Short mmCIF file of C-alpha atoms in Angstrom, two decimals:
data_model
loop_
_atom_site.label_atom_id
_atom_site.label_comp_id
_atom_site.label_asym_id
_atom_site.label_seq_id
_atom_site.Cartn_x
_atom_site.Cartn_y
_atom_site.Cartn_z
CA MET A 3 -37.00 80.68 83.77
CA ASP A 4 -36.18 82.35 80.77
CA PRO A 5 -34.13 80.05 78.82
CA LYS A 6 -31.86 82.96 78.01
CA LEU A 7 -30.93 84.12 81.64
CA LEU A 8 -31.02 80.20 82.44
CA GLU A 9 -27.71 80.17 79.92
CA HIS A 10 -26.43 83.44 81.43
CA LEU A 11 -26.68 82.10 84.94
CA ASN A 12 -24.81 79.02 84.17
CA GLU A 13 -21.79 80.21 82.31
CA ALA A 14 -21.47 82.75 84.92
CA ALA A 15 -20.84 79.72 87.59
CA LYS A 16 -18.85 78.05 85.56
CA GLU A 17 -16.63 81.38 84.90
CA ALA A 18 -16.76 81.69 88.99
CA GLU A 19 -15.47 77.82 88.98
CA ARG A 20 -12.93 78.73 86.44
CA GLU A 21 -11.75 81.51 88.32
CA LYS A 22 -11.64 79.78 91.60
CA ALA A 23 -9.17 76.94 90.32
CA GLU A 24 -7.06 79.29 88.55
CA TRP A 25 -7.03 81.10 92.00
CA ASN A 26 -6.41 77.36 93.76
CA HIS A 27 -3.38 76.41 90.86
CA LYS A 28 -1.54 79.75 91.86
CA THR A 29 -2.38 80.28 95.83
CA LYS A 30 -0.90 77.45 98.51
CA LYS A 31 -1.27 77.51 102.38
CA PHE A 32 0.73 76.21 104.43
CA ALA A 33 0.91 73.96 108.15
CA ASN A 34 1.29 78.01 110.17
CA GLY A 35 -1.65 79.80 108.82
CA CYS A 36 0.76 81.35 106.15
CA THR A 37 -0.67 81.87 102.42
CA TYR A 38 1.55 81.95 99.58
CA VAL A 39 -0.15 84.06 95.71
CA GLY A 40 2.36 83.75 92.92
CA GLU A 41 4.45 81.65 90.96
CA PHE A 42 5.26 78.30 91.11
CA LEU A 43 7.34 75.51 90.72
CA SER A 44 6.57 71.95 89.44
CA ILE A 45 8.69 69.25 91.35
CA GLU A 46 8.82 65.31 91.66
CA GLU A 47 9.07 64.04 95.44
CA LYS A 48 10.14 60.43 96.94
CA THR A 49 7.13 59.34 99.21
CA THR A 50 7.58 56.22 100.58
CA ARG A 51 4.05 54.28 102.01
CA ARG A 52 5.48 52.30 105.96
CA VAL A 53 3.16 50.33 104.83
CA GLN A 54 3.45 48.42 101.55
CA LYS A 55 7.22 49.80 101.72
CA ASN A 56 7.67 50.96 98.35
CA GLU A 57 8.52 54.84 97.06
CA ASN A 58 5.88 56.61 94.66
CA THR A 59 7.00 59.64 93.22
CA CYS A 60 4.65 62.88 93.59
CA LYS A 61 4.69 66.53 92.33
CA ILE A 62 5.14 69.37 94.77
CA LYS A 63 4.73 73.46 94.46
CA ILE A 64 7.09 75.69 95.61
CA PRO A 65 7.07 78.99 95.46
CA HIS A 66 9.43 80.12 92.54
CA GLY A 67 9.55 83.11 90.34
CA VAL A 68 6.90 86.51 91.56
CA GLY A 69 5.24 86.08 94.31
CA GLU A 70 3.83 87.26 98.32
CA LEU A 71 3.39 85.58 101.47
CA PHE A 72 0.62 86.40 103.41
CA ARG A 73 0.17 85.83 107.91
CA ALA A 74 -2.78 84.15 108.89
CA GLY A 75 -4.72 87.34 109.59
CA GLY A 76 -3.74 88.50 105.82
CA THR A 77 -1.19 91.31 106.08
CA ILE A 78 1.65 90.85 103.92
CA ILE A 79 4.98 89.21 105.15
CA TYR A 80 7.20 89.15 101.80
CA GLU A 81 6.85 90.63 97.68
CA GLY A 82 8.63 90.09 95.24
CA GLU A 83 11.29 87.46 93.64
CA TRP A 84 11.42 83.46 94.93
CA SER A 85 13.72 80.86 94.28
CA HIS A 86 13.15 77.06 94.75
CA GLY A 87 11.32 77.94 97.56
CA LYS A 88 12.73 81.39 99.25
CA MET A 89 13.05 83.99 98.87
CA SER A 90 15.77 85.00 96.79
CA GLY A 91 16.51 87.99 94.19
CA LYS A 92 14.71 91.72 94.86
CA GLY A 93 12.33 91.71 97.41
CA LYS A 94 10.14 93.79 100.38
CA LEU A 95 10.11 92.26 103.39
CA TYR A 96 7.57 93.99 106.72
CA TRP A 97 7.19 93.81 110.04
CA GLU A 98 4.05 93.53 112.15
CA ASN A 99 4.89 96.85 113.22
CA ASP A 100 4.72 98.54 109.45
CA ASP A 101 8.71 98.12 109.69
CA SER A 102 10.25 97.13 106.39
CA TRP A 103 13.24 96.48 104.24
CA GLU A 104 13.52 96.52 100.94
CA GLY A 105 16.35 95.46 98.55
CA VAL A 106 18.18 91.86 98.06
CA PHE A 107 17.50 88.50 99.23
CA ARG A 108 19.45 85.57 99.15
CA ASP A 109 17.79 82.03 101.07
CA ASN A 110 15.45 83.82 103.24
CA ARG A 111 17.71 86.58 104.03
CA MET A 112 18.59 90.33 103.46
CA HIS A 113 21.67 90.07 101.91
CA GLY A 114 23.05 93.72 99.91
CA LEU A 115 22.01 96.43 99.37
CA GLY A 116 18.84 97.94 100.18
CA VAL A 117 16.48 100.64 101.93
CA LYS A 118 14.78 99.92 105.25
CA LYS A 119 11.74 102.43 106.49
CA PHE A 120 11.72 102.68 110.58
CA HIS A 121 9.91 103.81 112.97
CA VAL A 122 11.75 106.49 115.90
CA THR A 123 10.18 107.93 118.49
CA THR A 124 11.12 111.69 119.34
CA THR A 125 10.75 113.98 122.35
CA ASP A 126 9.82 117.64 121.91
CA LYS A 127 8.74 120.39 123.59
CA LYS A 128 4.61 119.29 122.15
CA GLY A 129 5.88 115.53 123.57
CA ARG A 130 6.36 112.15 122.67
CA ARG A 131 6.08 111.37 118.97
CA GLN A 132 6.56 108.93 116.49
CA LYS A 133 8.42 109.41 112.71
CA VAL A 134 9.24 107.17 109.81
CA MET A 135 12.37 107.66 108.91
CA GLU A 136 13.81 105.42 105.50
CA ARG A 137 18.21 104.83 104.83
CA GLU A 138 19.71 102.46 102.97
CA CYS A 139 22.19 100.38 104.21
CA ILE A 140 23.22 96.83 103.15
CA TYR A 141 22.96 93.31 104.63
CA ARG A 142 25.34 90.39 104.88
CA HIS A 143 22.76 86.72 105.57
CA ASN A 144 20.43 89.38 107.63
CA ARG A 145 22.82 91.32 109.75
CA ARG A 146 23.02 95.02 108.69
CA VAL A 147 27.07 95.83 108.26
CA CYS A 148 26.19 99.90 107.84
CA TRP A 149 24.30 102.22 107.21
CA THR A 150 25.61 103.47 103.65
CA ASP A 151 25.40 107.37 104.62
CA GLU A 152 28.11 106.50 107.12
CA LEU A 153 30.06 105.11 105.26
CA LEU A 154 32.04 107.95 103.67
CA HIS A 155 35.91 108.98 105.23
CA SER A 156 35.23 105.43 107.48
CA TRP A 157 38.32 102.96 107.21
CA VAL A 158 36.69 99.40 106.42
CA ASN A 159 38.28 95.41 105.90
CA VAL A 160 37.61 94.43 101.96
CA LYS A 161 38.22 90.86 101.11
CA ILE A 162 39.71 90.81 98.04
CA GLY A 163 40.37 87.18 97.21
CA GLN A 164 41.34 85.48 100.06
CA ILE A 165 42.86 88.21 101.33
CA TRP A 166 41.88 91.20 104.01
CA ARG A 167 43.36 94.53 103.15
CA ALA A 168 42.49 97.63 104.91
CA GLY A 169 41.27 101.22 103.57
CA VAL A 170 39.59 104.55 103.86
CA VAL A 171 35.93 105.51 101.61
CA ARG A 172 36.86 108.52 100.24
CA ALA A 173 34.16 108.62 97.64
CA SER A 174 30.93 107.66 96.95
CA ASP A 175 29.08 107.38 93.37
CA PRO A 176 26.23 109.66 93.07
CA LYS A 177 24.85 107.08 89.86
CA ILE A 178 25.45 104.11 91.81
CA SER A 179 23.93 103.21 94.65
CA GLY A 180 26.52 100.35 96.33
CA ARG A 181 29.79 101.65 94.70
CA PHE A 182 32.29 103.86 96.42
CA LEU A 183 36.27 104.81 95.95
CA ILE A 184 38.63 103.25 98.42
CA GLN A 185 41.77 103.93 99.39
CA PHE A 186 43.72 101.14 100.38
CA ASP A 187 47.30 101.04 102.17
CA ASP A 188 49.29 99.44 99.26
CA MET A 189 47.12 100.19 96.27
CA GLU A 190 45.54 102.97 93.92
CA PRO A 191 42.01 104.15 95.09
CA ILE A 192 39.32 101.35 92.75
CA TRP A 193 35.84 101.58 92.80
CA MET A 194 34.29 99.08 94.61
CA HIS A 195 29.95 97.69 94.88
CA LEU A 196 30.60 97.76 98.83
CA ASP A 197 27.08 95.46 98.43
CA HIS A 198 28.92 92.62 96.79
CA GLN A 199 31.98 92.16 98.81
CA GLU A 200 32.16 90.84 102.65
CA PHE A 201 33.31 93.66 104.06
CA SER A 202 33.73 95.60 107.41
CA ILE A 203 33.82 98.64 108.83
CA GLN A 204 37.12 98.82 111.28
CA ARG A 205 36.24 102.91 112.15
CA VAL A 206 33.30 104.83 111.35
CA GLY A 207 33.87 108.49 109.87
CA LYS A 208 31.19 110.14 110.34
CA GLN A 209 29.62 110.11 114.36
CA LEU A 210 25.62 109.49 113.22
CA VAL A 211 22.73 108.27 115.25
CA VAL A 212 21.87 104.48 114.57
CA PRO A 213 18.93 103.43 115.87
#
């Protein structure tokens, strides 16, 4: 074999090994078959051997930073920010039926402002068909509090400090999502980021069809 060709093949093999090592460094496979690809945080964990009954420390990798999580079949579950092994920060969650939520997460839960994409079945003269809808909404601890387009003129209860106050949503900020003008019974109207507040809807102002 030509020495130059052999040298070229050896370099190609070394490059492939380097790429494989780099990929393995950025990848972690879990017992349930899911695979994480992205940035990690290395932490020390104490382990105890049953036979010798002494403690050892070993470094383990946990998702931290930006990364993606895939199902065993290869379809994506989540892409976005992670903190100490949990989905935290901005990201996008995908369901197996192609619905998705893109917004804010905290401790593996949808928590804050985001946009949900979902499929709705409609019936008309042409028969039944599916269409894709996107609506902005606010979640807290994985539970949807409301769609933001139903907040205007709604009565809401907002927790300010340790006190719950009742008020009416008078306007929404056209430039900043999640910011609303609220008229309280015993206070001047104030602009509030409801996606950062603990609140509930007492009465919806607009009667919308909520899937």
